[in-house]
Amino acid sequence: MTVHRYRDVLIEVTILSDAERGGWLVEFWDLSPSGSGELLHIQKLPTGELLLDLLGEKLNVDLVAWAIGIARTELQGY
């Protein structure tokens, strides 16, 4: 688990084993008191492909691009 700052919001990033699909799952959580909690998932399949799940949220494109960059960095070596 790591914590990053996106604009003025603390975002917790957690990497979990995705045993169901054999890859890895990166969760992003908004830790701010008025935040929405769980924001999105980025899944890394065994093929190396990344899949994005916005969990039904409407998110800013810049936040999503930032999250993909963070996920790629966090998943190096997995």
Tab-separated table of N, CA and C in Angstrom:
chain	number	residue	atom	x	y	z
A	1	MET	N	0.843	-1.172	0.000
A	1	MET	CA	0.000	0.000	0.000
A	1	MET	C	0.891	1.239	0.000
A	2	THR	N	0.539	2.185	-0.839
A	2	THR	CA	1.212	3.480	-0.863
A	2	THR	C	0.155	4.567	-0.866
A	3	VAL	N	0.558	5.765	-0.498
A	3	VAL	CA	-0.343	6.910	-0.534
A	3	VAL	C	0.287	7.962	-1.434
A	4	HIS	N	-0.503	8.490	-2.338
A	4	HIS	CA	-0.066	9.512	-3.286
A	4	HIS	C	-0.986	10.717	-3.154
A	5	ARG	N	-0.524	11.838	-3.633
A	5	ARG	CA	-1.353	13.034	-3.658
A	5	ARG	C	-1.693	13.345	-5.114
A	6	TYR	N	-2.984	13.456	-5.391
A	6	TYR	CA	-3.458	13.912	-6.693
A	6	TYR	C	-4.191	15.219	-6.458
A	7	ARG	N	-3.641	16.276	-7.004
A	7	ARG	CA	-4.113	17.625	-6.701
A	7	ARG	C	-4.104	17.776	-5.188
A	8	ASP	N	-5.148	18.080	-4.510
A	8	ASP	CA	-5.111	18.201	-3.052
A	8	ASP	C	-5.791	17.036	-2.346
A	9	VAL	N	-5.816	15.880	-2.988
A	9	VAL	CA	-6.498	14.716	-2.433
A	9	VAL	C	-5.480	13.604	-2.191
A	10	LEU	N	-5.568	12.973	-1.013
A	10	LEU	CA	-4.732	11.806	-0.741
A	10	LEU	C	-5.404	10.579	-1.331
A	11	ILE	N	-4.645	9.823	-2.106
A	11	ILE	CA	-5.147	8.625	-2.761
A	11	ILE	C	-4.328	7.429	-2.276
A	12	GLU	N	-5.015	6.449	-1.711
A	12	GLU	CA	-4.350	5.208	-1.305
A	12	GLU	C	-4.366	4.241	-2.481
A	13	VAL	N	-3.219	3.625	-2.738
A	13	VAL	CA	-3.071	2.673	-3.833
A	13	VAL	C	-2.668	1.327	-3.230
A	14	THR	N	-3.443	0.301	-3.512
A	14	THR	CA	-3.185	-1.028	-2.981
A	14	THR	C	-3.127	-2.031	-4.122
A	15	ILE	N	-2.117	-2.890	-4.102
A	15	ILE	CA	-1.990	-3.955	-5.099
A	15	ILE	C	-2.424	-5.265	-4.456
A	16	LEU	N	-3.329	-5.949	-5.124
A	16	LEU	CA	-3.851	-7.221	-4.637
A	16	LEU	C	-3.642	-8.297	-5.698
A	17	SER	N	-3.398	-9.515	-5.259
A	17	SER	CA	-3.348	-10.639	-6.182
A	17	SER	C	-4.756	-10.891	-6.693
A	18	ASP	N	-4.893	-11.099	-7.982
A	18	ASP	CA	-6.191	-11.408	-8.575
A	18	ASP	C	-6.190	-12.889	-8.952
A	19	ALA	N	-6.357	-13.739	-7.955
A	19	ALA	CA	-6.266	-15.184	-8.160
A	19	ALA	C	-7.294	-15.691	-9.170
A	20	GLU	N	-8.427	-15.021	-9.243
A	20	GLU	CA	-9.484	-15.458	-10.159
A	20	GLU	C	-9.019	-15.411	-11.610
A	21	ARG	N	-8.270	-14.367	-11.959
A	21	ARG	CA	-7.814	-14.215	-13.352
A	21	ARG	C	-6.312	-14.407	-13.499
A	22	GLY	N	-5.609	-14.655	-12.403
A	22	GLY	CA	-4.179	-14.927	-12.476
A	22	GLY	C	-3.305	-13.705	-12.653
A	23	GLY	N	-3.845	-12.529	-12.426
A	23	GLY	CA	-3.068	-11.305	-12.583
A	23	GLY	C	-3.013	-10.520	-11.286
A	24	TRP	N	-3.021	-9.219	-11.414
A	24	TRP	CA	-2.937	-8.315	-10.265
A	24	TRP	C	-3.997	-7.237	-10.387
A	25	LEU	N	-4.453	-6.739	-9.239
A	25	LEU	CA	-5.473	-5.704	-9.205
A	25	LEU	C	-4.955	-4.530	-8.386
A	26	VAL	N	-5.055	-3.335	-8.937
A	26	VAL	CA	-4.644	-2.127	-8.227
A	26	VAL	C	-5.911	-1.350	-7.887
A	27	GLU	N	-6.096	-1.091	-6.586
A	27	GLU	CA	-7.252	-0.322	-6.130
A	27	GLU	C	-6.814	1.091	-5.780
A	28	PHE	N	-7.663	2.057	-6.106
A	28	PHE	CA	-7.427	3.468	-5.784
A	28	PHE	C	-8.556	3.952	-4.882
A	29	TRP	N	-8.191	4.522	-3.721
A	29	TRP	CA	-9.159	5.001	-2.730
A	29	TRP	C	-8.926	6.471	-2.434
A	30	ASP	N	-9.976	7.266	-2.460
A	30	ASP	CA	-9.934	8.675	-2.061
A	30	ASP	C	-10.042	8.708	-0.541
A	31	LEU	N	-8.987	9.160	0.147
A	31	LEU	CA	-8.952	9.172	1.605
A	31	LEU	C	-9.473	10.463	2.231
A	32	SER	N	-9.887	11.421	1.420
A	32	SER	CA	-10.348	12.692	1.979
A	32	SER	C	-11.677	12.496	2.714
A	33	PRO	N	-11.914	13.289	3.776
A	33	PRO	CA	-13.139	13.126	4.576
A	33	PRO	C	-14.430	13.197	3.754
A	34	SER	N	-14.460	14.038	2.746
A	34	SER	CA	-15.670	14.166	1.928
A	34	SER	C	-15.547	13.386	0.612
A	35	GLY	N	-14.512	12.566	0.496
A	35	GLY	CA	-14.264	11.830	-0.744
A	35	GLY	C	-15.221	10.679	-0.958
A	36	SER	N	-15.131	10.101	-2.129
A	36	SER	CA	-16.063	9.034	-2.507
A	36	SER	C	-15.559	7.648	-2.136
A	37	GLY	N	-14.424	7.549	-1.451
A	37	GLY	CA	-13.901	6.234	-1.073
A	37	GLY	C	-13.246	5.553	-2.260
A	38	GLU	N	-13.676	4.332	-2.546
A	38	GLU	CA	-13.071	3.565	-3.631
A	38	GLU	C	-13.386	4.231	-4.969
A	39	LEU	N	-12.333	4.534	-5.731
A	39	LEU	CA	-12.490	5.271	-6.986
A	39	LEU	C	-12.509	4.371	-8.215
A	40	LEU	N	-11.476	3.536	-8.339
A	40	LEU	CA	-11.349	2.725	-9.541
A	40	LEU	C	-10.405	1.568	-9.303
A	41	HIS	N	-10.462	0.606	-10.223
A	41	HIS	CA	-9.552	-0.532	-10.235
A	41	HIS	C	-8.827	-0.547	-11.569
A	42	ILE	N	-7.570	-0.940	-11.534
A	42	ILE	CA	-6.831	-1.225	-12.753
A	42	ILE	C	-6.296	-2.634	-12.598
A	43	GLN	N	-6.648	-3.485	-13.530
A	43	GLN	CA	-6.277	-4.890	-13.461
A	43	GLN	C	-5.190	-5.185	-14.483
A	44	LYS	N	-4.157	-5.908	-14.052
A	44	LYS	CA	-3.110	-6.359	-14.967
A	44	LYS	C	-3.295	-7.843	-15.190
A	45	LEU	N	-3.587	-8.215	-16.422
A	45	LEU	CA	-3.769	-9.615	-16.782
A	45	LEU	C	-2.409	-10.287	-16.956
A	46	PRO	N	-2.352	-11.608	-16.930
A	46	PRO	CA	-1.088	-12.313	-17.132
A	46	PRO	C	-0.416	-11.960	-18.461
A	47	THR	N	-1.193	-11.505	-19.437
A	47	THR	CA	-0.648	-11.110	-20.743
A	47	THR	C	0.050	-9.745	-20.682
A	48	GLY	N	-0.107	-9.025	-19.555
A	48	GLY	CA	0.448	-7.680	-19.413
A	48	GLY	C	-0.549	-6.590	-19.747
A	49	GLU	N	-1.689	-6.965	-20.303
A	49	GLU	CA	-2.731	-6.003	-20.659
A	49	GLU	C	-3.335	-5.398	-19.396
A	50	LEU	N	-3.628	-4.085	-19.433
A	50	LEU	CA	-4.282	-3.403	-18.322
A	50	LEU	C	-5.752	-3.177	-18.652
A	51	LEU	N	-6.625	-3.472	-17.693
A	51	LEU	CA	-8.059	-3.225	-17.827
A	51	LEU	C	-8.475	-2.216	-16.779
A	52	LEU	N	-9.340	-1.294	-17.133
A	52	LEU	CA	-9.778	-0.218	-16.253
A	52	LEU	C	-11.233	-0.420	-15.872
A	53	ASP	N	-11.530	-0.330	-14.568
A	53	ASP	CA	-12.901	-0.423	-14.067
A	53	ASP	C	-13.167	0.832	-13.245
A	54	LEU	N	-14.055	1.685	-13.714
A	54	LEU	CA	-14.357	2.946	-13.027
A	54	LEU	C	-15.392	2.765	-11.919
A	55	LEU	N	-15.861	1.546	-11.689
A	55	LEU	CA	-16.808	1.242	-10.613
A	55	LEU	C	-18.072	2.092	-10.695
A	56	GLY	N	-18.481	2.419	-11.910
A	56	GLY	CA	-19.695	3.192	-12.101
A	56	GLY	C	-19.542	4.676	-11.818
A	57	GLU	N	-18.323	5.120	-11.529
A	57	GLU	CA	-18.071	6.529	-11.206
A	57	GLU	C	-17.830	7.342	-12.477
A	58	LYS	N	-18.120	8.621	-12.424
A	58	LYS	CA	-17.719	9.565	-13.464
A	58	LYS	C	-16.463	10.239	-12.947
A	59	LEU	N	-15.336	9.970	-13.601
A	59	LEU	CA	-14.054	10.487	-13.144
A	59	LEU	C	-13.414	11.354	-14.211
A	60	ASN	N	-12.681	12.333	-13.764
A	60	ASN	CA	-11.934	13.231	-14.630
A	60	ASN	C	-10.902	12.432	-15.425
A	61	VAL	N	-10.777	12.715	-16.707
A	61	VAL	CA	-9.831	12.016	-17.575
A	61	VAL	C	-8.396	12.173	-17.058
A	62	ASP	N	-8.055	13.335	-16.529
A	62	ASP	CA	-6.707	13.545	-15.988
A	62	ASP	C	-6.444	12.624	-14.801
A	63	LEU	N	-7.434	12.429	-13.935
A	63	LEU	CA	-7.282	11.522	-12.799
A	63	LEU	C	-7.062	10.096	-13.286
A	64	VAL	N	-7.812	9.671	-14.279
A	64	VAL	CA	-7.687	8.316	-14.811
A	64	VAL	C	-6.304	8.119	-15.438
A	65	ALA	N	-5.839	9.086	-16.223
A	65	ALA	CA	-4.505	8.992	-16.826
A	65	ALA	C	-3.433	8.934	-15.743
A	66	TRP	N	-3.581	9.750	-14.702
A	66	TRP	CA	-2.647	9.737	-13.582
A	66	TRP	C	-2.653	8.355	-12.914
A	67	ALA	N	-3.834	7.798	-12.677
A	67	ALA	CA	-3.958	6.494	-12.029
A	67	ALA	C	-3.313	5.388	-12.860
A	68	ILE	N	-3.471	5.432	-14.166
A	68	ILE	CA	-2.843	4.433	-15.034
A	68	ILE	C	-1.323	4.519	-14.917
A	69	GLY	N	-0.779	5.726	-14.896
A	69	GLY	CA	0.666	5.904	-14.719
A	69	GLY	C	1.143	5.367	-13.380
A	70	ILE	N	0.403	5.644	-12.319
A	70	ILE	CA	0.744	5.131	-10.997
A	70	ILE	C	0.691	3.610	-10.975
A	71	ALA	N	-0.356	3.043	-11.557
A	71	ALA	CA	-0.507	1.580	-11.598
A	71	ALA	C	0.668	0.942	-12.343
A	72	ARG	N	1.053	1.496	-13.464
A	72	ARG	CA	2.188	0.944	-14.220
A	72	ARG	C	3.459	0.960	-13.371
A	73	THR	N	3.688	2.068	-12.672
A	73	THR	CA	4.860	2.164	-11.806
A	73	THR	C	4.791	1.165	-10.665
A	74	GLU	N	3.639	1.094	-10.002
A	74	GLU	CA	3.469	0.202	-8.854
A	74	GLU	C	3.570	-1.280	-9.264
A	75	LEU	N	3.166	-1.603	-10.483
A	75	LEU	CA	3.143	-2.998	-10.923
A	75	LEU	C	4.461	-3.474	-11.527
A	76	GLN	N	5.445	-2.614	-11.622
A	76	GLN	CA	6.736	-3.061	-12.157
A	76	GLN	C	7.256	-4.203	-11.295
A	77	GLY	N	7.604	-5.274	-11.938
A	77	GLY	CA	8.101	-6.435	-11.216
A	77	GLY	C	7.030	-7.460	-10.885
A	78	TYR	N	5.765	-7.141	-11.138
A	78	TYR	CA	4.693	-8.108	-10.883
A	78	TYR	C	4.347	-8.816	-12.172
